[in-house]
Tab-separated table of N, CA and C in Angstrom:
chain	number	residue	atom	x	y	z
A	1	ALA	N	-10.019	-14.290	-11.305
A	1	ALA	CA	-11.167	-14.672	-12.107
A	1	ALA	C	-10.978	-14.217	-13.552
A	2	LEU	N	-10.405	-13.033	-13.740
A	2	LEU	CA	-10.178	-12.529	-15.086
A	2	LEU	C	-9.193	-13.402	-15.838
A	3	ARG	N	-8.191	-13.868	-15.164
A	3	ARG	CA	-7.186	-14.714	-15.814
A	3	ARG	C	-7.764	-16.056	-16.238
A	4	PHE	N	-8.757	-16.536	-15.543
A	4	PHE	CA	-9.371	-17.806	-15.904
A	4	PHE	C	-10.403	-17.663	-17.000
A	5	THR	N	-11.171	-16.591	-16.950
A	5	THR	CA	-12.278	-16.456	-17.892
A	5	THR	C	-11.881	-15.754	-19.182
A	6	GLY	N	-10.882	-14.873	-19.121
A	6	GLY	CA	-10.469	-14.137	-20.305
A	6	GLY	C	-11.419	-13.018	-20.675
A	7	SER	N	-12.397	-12.760	-19.857
A	7	SER	CA	-13.398	-11.735	-20.139
A	7	SER	C	-13.681	-10.962	-18.860
A	8	GLU	N	-13.607	-9.650	-18.964
A	8	GLU	CA	-13.858	-8.825	-17.787
A	8	GLU	C	-15.290	-9.013	-17.276
A	9	ALA	N	-16.233	-9.106	-18.188
A	9	ALA	CA	-17.630	-9.284	-17.783
A	9	ALA	C	-17.833	-10.630	-17.083
A	10	ASP	N	-17.234	-11.695	-17.623
A	10	ASP	CA	-17.344	-13.012	-16.989
A	10	ASP	C	-16.673	-12.999	-15.618
A	11	ALA	N	-15.520	-12.334	-15.513
A	11	ALA	CA	-14.816	-12.259	-14.227
A	11	ALA	C	-15.658	-11.526	-13.192
A	12	GLU	N	-16.327	-10.457	-13.612
A	12	GLU	CA	-17.202	-9.730	-12.692
A	12	GLU	C	-18.356	-10.615	-12.230
A	13	ASP	N	-18.904	-11.412	-13.150
A	13	ASP	CA	-19.977	-12.340	-12.781
A	13	ASP	C	-19.483	-13.374	-11.772
A	14	VAL	N	-18.275	-13.885	-11.994
A	14	VAL	CA	-17.701	-14.876	-11.076
A	14	VAL	C	-17.551	-14.257	-9.686
A	15	LEU	N	-16.977	-13.071	-9.633
A	15	LEU	CA	-16.778	-12.428	-8.323
A	15	LEU	C	-18.096	-12.107	-7.643
A	16	GLN	N	-19.074	-11.687	-8.418
A	16	GLN	CA	-20.384	-11.429	-7.826
A	16	GLN	C	-20.965	-12.715	-7.243
A	17	ASN	N	-20.848	-13.819	-7.978
A	17	ASN	CA	-21.353	-15.102	-7.479
A	17	ASN	C	-20.634	-15.521	-6.204
A	18	VAL	N	-19.326	-15.285	-6.136
A	18	VAL	CA	-18.555	-15.624	-4.940
A	18	VAL	C	-19.056	-14.798	-3.756
A	19	PHE	N	-19.223	-13.499	-3.937
A	19	PHE	CA	-19.639	-12.646	-2.831
A	19	PHE	C	-21.093	-12.871	-2.424
A	20	VAL	N	-21.937	-13.254	-3.366
A	20	VAL	CA	-23.321	-13.582	-3.015
A	20	VAL	C	-23.352	-14.841	-2.158
A	21	ALA	N	-22.456	-15.782	-2.446
A	21	ALA	CA	-22.414	-17.038	-1.703
A	21	ALA	C	-21.657	-16.934	-0.374
A	22	LEU	N	-20.965	-15.839	-0.139
A	22	LEU	CA	-20.151	-15.702	1.075
A	22	LEU	C	-20.914	-15.917	2.378
A	23	PRO	N	-22.050	-15.269	2.587
A	23	PRO	CA	-22.712	-15.459	3.888
A	23	PRO	C	-23.026	-16.921	4.202
A	24	GLU	N	-23.469	-17.656	3.210
A	24	GLU	CA	-23.786	-19.067	3.428
A	24	GLU	C	-22.517	-19.901	3.562
A	25	SER	N	-21.516	-19.589	2.761
A	25	SER	CA	-20.290	-20.384	2.731
A	25	SER	C	-19.390	-20.130	3.919
A	26	VAL	N	-19.402	-18.920	4.461
A	26	VAL	CA	-18.501	-18.601	5.555
A	26	VAL	C	-18.797	-19.452	6.790
A	27	ALA	N	-20.006	-19.918	6.919
A	27	ALA	CA	-20.349	-20.787	8.045
A	27	ALA	C	-19.572	-22.099	7.994
A	28	ARG	N	-19.178	-22.508	6.791
A	28	ARG	CA	-18.422	-23.761	6.627
A	28	ARG	C	-16.925	-23.562	6.765
A	29	LEU	N	-16.492	-22.326	6.866
A	29	LEU	CA	-15.073	-22.032	6.997
A	29	LEU	C	-14.578	-22.528	8.349
A	30	GLN	N	-13.582	-23.357	8.303
A	30	GLN	CA	-13.009	-23.862	9.546
A	30	GLN	C	-12.118	-22.784	10.136
A	31	ALA	N	-12.131	-22.664	11.426
A	31	ALA	CA	-11.363	-21.616	12.100
A	31	ALA	C	-9.878	-21.701	11.772
A	32	ALA	N	-9.353	-22.892	11.574
A	32	ALA	CA	-7.930	-23.060	11.311
A	32	ALA	C	-7.567	-22.757	9.863
A	33	ALA	N	-8.546	-22.702	8.988
A	33	ALA	CA	-8.273	-22.487	7.574
A	33	ALA	C	-7.900	-21.025	7.314
A	34	SER	N	-7.065	-20.823	6.325
A	34	SER	CA	-6.682	-19.487	5.907
A	34	SER	C	-7.824	-18.880	5.098
A	35	PHE	N	-8.276	-17.692	5.489
A	35	PHE	CA	-9.369	-17.039	4.770
A	35	PHE	C	-8.965	-16.761	3.330
A	36	GLU	N	-7.726	-16.328	3.115
A	36	GLU	CA	-7.256	-16.026	1.760
A	36	GLU	C	-7.293	-17.272	0.876
A	37	ALA	N	-6.797	-18.385	1.388
A	37	ALA	CA	-6.802	-19.627	0.612
A	37	ALA	C	-8.231	-20.095	0.358
A	38	TRP	N	-9.075	-19.961	1.346
A	38	TRP	CA	-10.474	-20.366	1.206
A	38	TRP	C	-11.181	-19.523	0.155
A	39	LEU	N	-10.968	-18.199	0.190
A	39	LEU	CA	-11.590	-17.297	-0.781
A	39	LEU	C	-11.067	-17.572	-2.189
A	40	ARG	N	-9.767	-17.825	-2.319
A	40	ARG	CA	-9.182	-18.161	-3.617
A	40	ARG	C	-9.813	-19.438	-4.156
A	41	ARG	N	-9.962	-20.436	-3.279
A	41	ARG	CA	-10.557	-21.707	-3.689
A	41	ARG	C	-11.981	-21.495	-4.207
A	42	MET	N	-12.748	-20.660	-3.506
A	42	MET	CA	-14.119	-20.368	-3.949
A	42	MET	C	-14.115	-19.707	-5.324
A	43	ALA	N	-13.218	-18.733	-5.529
A	43	ALA	CA	-13.157	-18.018	-6.805
A	43	ALA	C	-12.745	-18.952	-7.938
A	44	VAL	N	-11.756	-19.806	-7.687
A	44	VAL	CA	-11.311	-20.747	-8.726
A	44	VAL	C	-12.429	-21.717	-9.076
A	45	ARG	N	-13.068	-22.267	-8.079
A	45	ARG	CA	-14.146	-23.227	-8.352
A	45	ARG	C	-15.327	-22.576	-9.056
A	46	THR	N	-15.657	-21.350	-8.673
A	46	THR	CA	-16.750	-20.633	-9.339
A	46	THR	C	-16.390	-20.357	-10.793
A	47	ALA	N	-15.151	-19.956	-11.049
A	47	ALA	CA	-14.703	-19.709	-12.421
A	47	ALA	C	-14.737	-21.001	-13.237
A	48	MET	N	-14.321	-22.101	-12.619
A	48	MET	CA	-14.350	-23.395	-13.317
A	48	MET	C	-15.782	-23.790	-13.668
A	49	MET	N	-16.689	-23.625	-12.727
A	49	MET	CA	-18.085	-23.974	-12.997
A	49	MET	C	-18.651	-23.107	-14.115
A	50	ARG	N	-18.294	-21.839	-14.121
A	50	ARG	CA	-18.770	-20.939	-15.178
A	50	ARG	C	-18.229	-21.374	-16.534
A	51	GLN	N	-16.950	-21.718	-16.582
A	51	GLN	CA	-16.348	-22.173	-17.840
A	51	GLN	C	-17.035	-23.439	-18.334
A	52	ARG	N	-17.282	-24.338	-17.442
A	52	ARG	CA	-17.884	-25.621	-17.821
A	52	ARG	C	-19.353	-25.501	-18.188
A	53	SER	N	-20.001	-24.430	-17.712
A	53	SER	CA	-21.425	-24.284	-17.988
A	53	SER	C	-21.692	-23.806	-19.408
A	54	GLY	N	-20.644	-23.422	-20.105
A	54	GLY	CA	-20.831	-22.986	-21.486
A	54	GLY	C	-21.244	-21.540	-21.619
A	55	THR	N	-21.168	-20.772	-20.535
A	55	THR	CA	-21.574	-19.371	-20.615
A	55	THR	C	-20.398	-18.454	-20.911
A	56	ARG	N	-19.255	-19.020	-21.210
A	56	ARG	CA	-18.064	-18.222	-21.491
A	56	ARG	C	-18.267	-17.409	-22.759
A	57	ARG	N	-17.874	-16.186	-22.718
A	57	ARG	CA	-17.992	-15.342	-23.897
A	57	ARG	C	-16.976	-15.779	-24.941
A	58	SER	N	-17.332	-15.626	-26.195
A	58	SER	CA	-16.496	-16.146	-27.275
A	58	SER	C	-15.291	-15.277	-27.576
A	59	ARG	N	-15.331	-14.013	-27.205
A	59	ARG	CA	-14.191	-13.172	-27.540
A	59	ARG	C	-13.436	-12.775	-26.285
A	60	ILE	N	-12.149	-12.543	-26.451
A	60	ILE	CA	-11.323	-12.060	-25.360
A	60	ILE	C	-11.342	-10.541	-25.440
A	61	GLU	N	-11.606	-9.891	-24.328
A	61	GLU	CA	-11.688	-8.442	-24.336
A	61	GLU	C	-10.313	-7.824	-24.519
A	62	ALA	N	-10.315	-6.598	-24.975
A	62	ALA	CA	-9.065	-5.902	-25.260
A	62	ALA	C	-8.210	-5.750	-24.009
A	63	GLU	N	-8.833	-5.512	-22.863
A	63	GLU	CA	-8.050	-5.421	-21.640
A	63	GLU	C	-7.522	-6.789	-21.291
A	64	SER	N	-6.261	-6.876	-21.091
A	64	SER	CA	-5.601	-8.150	-20.889
A	64	SER	C	-5.873	-8.740	-19.523
A	65	ALA	N	-6.100	-10.032	-19.503
A	65	ALA	CA	-6.259	-10.748	-18.249
A	65	ALA	C	-4.928	-10.868	-17.516
A	66	PHE	N	-3.838	-10.641	-18.233
A	66	PHE	CA	-2.514	-10.826	-17.646
A	66	PHE	C	-1.794	-9.502	-17.439
A	67	ALA	N	-2.515	-8.401	-17.506
A	67	ALA	CA	-1.886	-7.088	-17.412
A	67	ALA	C	-1.158	-6.887	-16.093
A	68	VAL	N	-1.584	-7.572	-15.051
A	68	VAL	CA	-0.941	-7.400	-13.751
A	68	VAL	C	0.012	-8.540	-13.428
A	69	SER	N	0.372	-9.295	-14.433
A	69	SER	CA	1.297	-10.398	-14.226
A	69	SER	C	2.633	-9.895	-13.706
A	70	PRO	N	3.200	-10.570	-12.687
A	70	PRO	CA	4.491	-10.131	-12.177
A	70	PRO	C	5.595	-10.268	-13.216
A	71	ARG	N	5.378	-11.074	-14.218
A	71	ARG	CA	6.400	-11.286	-15.239
A	71	ARG	C	6.155	-10.448	-16.483
A	72	ALA	N	5.105	-9.631	-16.468
A	72	ALA	CA	4.747	-8.855	-17.647
A	72	ALA	C	5.861	-7.915	-18.074
A	73	GLY	N	6.637	-7.397	-17.131
A	73	GLY	CA	7.715	-6.487	-17.471
A	73	GLY	C	8.877	-7.149	-18.174
A	74	GLN	N	8.909	-8.458	-18.216
A	74	GLN	CA	10.017	-9.171	-18.813
A	74	GLN	C	9.849	-9.381	-20.314
A	75	VAL	N	8.712	-9.074	-20.859
A	75	VAL	CA	8.482	-9.251	-22.293
A	75	VAL	C	7.880	-7.977	-22.854
A	76	ASN	N	8.099	-7.758	-24.167
A	76	ASN	CA	7.509	-6.566	-24.754
A	76	ASN	C	6.016	-6.789	-24.978
A	77	ASP	N	5.315	-5.724	-25.345
A	77	ASP	CA	3.861	-5.787	-25.465
A	77	ASP	C	3.391	-6.788	-26.511
A	78	LEU	N	4.060	-6.858	-27.647
A	78	LEU	CA	3.649	-7.798	-28.693
A	78	LEU	C	3.824	-9.239	-28.236
A	79	ASP	N	4.938	-9.520	-27.584
A	79	ASP	CA	5.163	-10.868	-27.068
A	79	ASP	C	4.130	-11.224	-26.018
A	80	ARG	N	3.804	-10.263	-25.148
A	80	ARG	CA	2.822	-10.504	-24.103
A	80	ARG	C	1.444	-10.794	-24.689
A	81	LEU	N	1.065	-10.015	-25.702
A	81	LEU	CA	-0.233	-10.249	-26.348
A	81	LEU	C	-0.288	-11.621	-27.001
A	82	GLU	N	0.803	-12.004	-27.639
A	82	GLU	CA	0.859	-13.326	-28.276
A	82	GLU	C	0.772	-14.430	-27.219
A	83	LEU	N	1.457	-14.234	-26.100
A	83	LEU	CA	1.403	-15.206	-25.014
A	83	LEU	C	-0.004	-15.287	-24.431
A	84	GLU	N	-0.644	-14.137	-24.230
A	84	GLU	CA	-2.007	-14.122	-23.697
A	84	GLU	C	-2.955	-14.900	-24.594
A	85	GLU	N	-2.849	-14.677	-25.894
A	85	GLU	CA	-3.704	-15.392	-26.843
A	85	GLU	C	-3.438	-16.891	-26.782
A	86	ALA	N	-2.165	-17.267	-26.693
A	86	ALA	CA	-1.803	-18.687	-26.630
A	86	ALA	C	-2.337	-19.323	-25.349
A	87	VAL	N	-2.242	-18.611	-24.237
A	87	VAL	CA	-2.747	-19.141	-22.965
A	87	VAL	C	-4.257	-19.328	-23.041
A	88	GLN	N	-4.972	-18.376	-23.622
A	88	GLN	CA	-6.431	-18.491	-23.729
A	88	GLN	C	-6.847	-19.656	-24.618
A	89	LYS	N	-5.976	-20.081	-25.527
A	89	LYS	CA	-6.284	-21.206	-26.415
A	89	LYS	C	-6.012	-22.563	-25.767
A	90	LEU	N	-5.325	-22.558	-24.627
A	90	LEU	CA	-5.060	-23.821	-23.929
A	90	LEU	C	-6.381	-24.443	-23.476
A	91	PRO	N	-6.436	-25.766	-23.446
A	91	PRO	CA	-7.628	-26.402	-22.856
A	91	PRO	C	-7.763	-25.947	-21.401
A	92	GLU	N	-8.993	-25.891	-20.936
A	92	GLU	CA	-9.276	-25.389	-19.588
A	92	GLU	C	-8.409	-26.045	-18.516
A	93	SER	N	-8.266	-27.366	-18.569
A	93	SER	CA	-7.517	-28.068	-17.525
A	93	SER	C	-6.056	-27.622	-17.484
A	94	LEU	N	-5.473	-27.319	-18.631
A	94	LEU	CA	-4.084	-26.862	-18.681
A	94	LEU	C	-3.983	-25.376	-18.346
A	95	ARG	N	-4.940	-24.591	-18.830
A	95	ARG	CA	-4.916	-23.143	-18.602
A	95	ARG	C	-5.016	-22.837	-17.108
A	96	PHE	N	-5.903	-23.532	-16.386
A	96	PHE	CA	-6.060	-23.251	-14.961
A	96	PHE	C	-4.768	-23.554	-14.205
A	97	VAL	N	-4.134	-24.672	-14.505
A	97	VAL	CA	-2.874	-25.007	-13.830
A	97	VAL	C	-1.805	-23.985	-14.186
A	98	PHE	N	-1.712	-23.609	-15.463
A	98	PHE	CA	-0.702	-22.640	-15.892
A	98	PHE	C	-0.884	-21.310	-15.161
A	99	VAL	N	-2.096	-20.808	-15.113
A	99	VAL	CA	-2.361	-19.519	-14.461
A	99	VAL	C	-2.070	-19.598	-12.967
A	100	LEU	N	-2.519	-20.663	-12.322
A	100	LEU	CA	-2.295	-20.779	-10.877
A	100	LEU	C	-0.807	-20.894	-10.544
A	101	ARG	N	-0.044	-21.569	-11.400
A	101	ARG	CA	1.384	-21.758	-11.126
A	101	ARG	C	2.212	-20.553	-11.567
A	102	GLU	N	2.084	-20.151	-12.821
A	102	GLU	CA	2.955	-19.121	-13.378
A	102	GLU	C	2.521	-17.702	-13.045
A	103	ILE	N	1.239	-17.456	-12.928
A	103	ILE	CA	0.772	-16.103	-12.654
A	103	ILE	C	0.562	-15.895	-11.156
A	104	GLU	N	-0.132	-16.840	-10.521
A	104	GLU	CA	-0.420	-16.705	-9.092
A	104	GLU	C	0.723	-17.207	-8.211
A	105	GLY	N	1.609	-18.042	-8.772
A	105	GLY	CA	2.765	-18.516	-8.022
A	105	GLY	C	2.467	-19.573	-6.974
A	106	LEU	N	1.369	-20.294	-7.143
A	106	LEU	CA	1.009	-21.323	-6.165
A	106	LEU	C	1.832	-22.587	-6.377
A	107	PRO	N	2.136	-23.303	-5.310
A	107	PRO	CA	2.829	-24.593	-5.445
A	107	PRO	C	1.877	-25.655	-5.995
A	108	HIS	N	2.447	-26.686	-6.601
A	108	HIS	CA	1.623	-27.732	-7.208
A	108	HIS	C	0.712	-28.427	-6.200
A	109	ALA	N	1.153	-28.561	-4.962
A	109	ALA	CA	0.303	-29.198	-3.951
A	109	ALA	C	-0.973	-28.395	-3.739
A	110	GLU	N	-0.853	-27.077	-3.666
A	110	GLU	CA	-2.030	-26.233	-3.467
A	110	GLU	C	-2.907	-26.197	-4.720
A	111	ILE	N	-2.272	-26.193	-5.882
A	111	ILE	CA	-3.034	-26.238	-7.138
A	111	ILE	C	-3.850	-27.520	-7.194
A	112	GLY	N	-3.212	-28.622	-6.843
A	112	GLY	CA	-3.916	-29.902	-6.828
A	112	GLY	C	-5.115	-29.880	-5.904
A	113	GLU	N	-4.937	-29.279	-4.738
A	113	GLU	CA	-6.042	-29.185	-3.777
A	113	GLU	C	-7.175	-28.321	-4.331
A	114	LEU	N	-6.824	-27.182	-4.938
A	114	LEU	CA	-7.834	-26.282	-5.494
A	114	LEU	C	-8.629	-26.934	-6.618
A	115	LEU	N	-7.934	-27.698	-7.461
A	115	LEU	CA	-8.575	-28.277	-8.638
A	115	LEU	C	-9.080	-29.698	-8.426
A	116	GLY	N	-8.803	-30.256	-7.264
A	116	GLY	CA	-9.254	-31.618	-6.990
A	116	GLY	C	-8.459	-32.672	-7.735
A	117	ILE	N	-7.159	-32.399	-7.932
A	117	ILE	CA	-6.270	-33.347	-8.600
A	117	ILE	C	-5.043	-33.546	-7.719
A	118	SER	N	-4.216	-34.494	-8.070
A	118	SER	CA	-3.005	-34.724	-7.285
A	118	SER	C	-1.921	-33.714	-7.654
A	119	ARG	N	-0.920	-33.595	-6.804
A	119	ARG	CA	0.231	-32.731	-7.076
A	119	ARG	C	0.907	-33.172	-8.366
A	120	HIS	N	1.041	-34.472	-8.537
A	120	HIS	CA	1.676	-35.020	-9.734
A	120	HIS	C	0.874	-34.675	-10.999
A	121	ALA	N	-0.432	-34.758	-10.913
A	121	ALA	CA	-1.284	-34.401	-12.062
A	121	ALA	C	-1.117	-32.923	-12.403
A	122	SER	N	-0.993	-32.078	-11.383
A	122	SER	CA	-0.767	-30.656	-11.616
A	122	SER	C	0.555	-30.442	-12.347
A	123	GLN	N	1.587	-31.143	-11.924
A	123	GLN	CA	2.892	-31.030	-12.579
A	123	GLN	C	2.824	-31.498	-14.034
A	124	GLN	N	2.115	-32.582	-14.281
A	124	GLN	CA	1.968	-33.078	-15.643
A	124	GLN	C	1.222	-32.080	-16.515
A	125	ARG	N	0.156	-31.510	-15.992
A	125	ARG	CA	-0.608	-30.526	-16.762
A	125	ARG	C	0.233	-29.285	-17.053
A	126	MET	N	1.061	-28.894	-16.102
A	126	MET	CA	1.937	-27.742	-16.322
A	126	MET	C	2.924	-28.046	-17.440
A	127	HIS	N	3.470	-29.233	-17.433
A	127	HIS	CA	4.407	-29.651	-18.485
A	127	HIS	C	3.705	-29.624	-19.855
A	128	ARG	N	2.488	-30.147	-19.917
A	128	ARG	CA	1.735	-30.150	-21.175
A	128	ARG	C	1.394	-28.731	-21.625
A	129	ALA	N	1.031	-27.885	-20.679
A	129	ALA	CA	0.704	-26.496	-21.011
A	129	ALA	C	1.913	-25.787	-21.604
A	130	ARG	N	3.065	-25.957	-20.982
A	130	ARG	CA	4.285	-25.328	-21.504
A	130	ARG	C	4.629	-25.862	-22.892
A	131	ALA	N	4.469	-27.159	-23.088
A	131	ALA	CA	4.752	-27.746	-24.401
A	131	ALA	C	3.830	-27.166	-25.464
A	132	GLN	N	2.543	-27.056	-25.151
A	132	GLN	CA	1.598	-26.490	-26.118
A	132	GLN	C	1.885	-25.024	-26.393
A	133	LEU	N	2.267	-24.292	-25.357
A	133	LEU	CA	2.596	-22.874	-25.549
A	133	LEU	C	3.850	-22.723	-26.419
A	134	ARG	N	4.867	-23.543	-26.161
A	134	ARG	CA	6.064	-23.505	-26.994
A	134	ARG	C	5.732	-23.777	-28.455
A	135	LEU	N	4.915	-24.781	-28.672
A	135	LEU	CA	4.520	-25.153	-30.024
A	135	LEU	C	3.774	-24.008	-30.705
A	136	HIS	N	2.834	-23.425	-30.009
A	136	HIS	CA	2.047	-22.325	-30.587
A	136	HIS	C	2.906	-21.093	-30.845
A	137	LEU	N	3.768	-20.765	-29.896
A	137	LEU	CA	4.570	-19.543	-30.012
A	137	LEU	C	5.708	-19.687	-31.015
A	138	SER	N	6.114	-20.896	-31.315
A	138	SER	CA	7.206	-21.086	-32.286
A	138	SER	C	6.688	-21.117	-33.724
A	139	SER	N	5.380	-21.242	-33.898
A	139	SER	CA	4.851	-21.298	-35.269
A	139	SER	C	4.461	-19.954	-35.804
């Protein structure tokens, strides 16, 4: 949630909304479904709804949304901060795909399912996100 919202307070609100909805939503959980995938889907959709509702805070908090990134050790702190800022500037549709693929490591098929788009659309958005990040980081 933090990686999607860019704000610790917004992420806490998203998680609270997910957990408040759990008792009602768990009844719809199919026995064959993975609880982890189902919970992730709820968190992503709740974060998306929050972003779209216009309640997103205007500033990014000092604590990084990407501090726990598995790839964080591969870049120095200044590069990481610049990358974080560039990712937060991506349009929502590209940022969500980028975070789910590069940070969470999900396959495009699962990203498509989570976001309600096709696998191919997820791949296209990832390509666009990388292009925009390259452009921003090279300037």
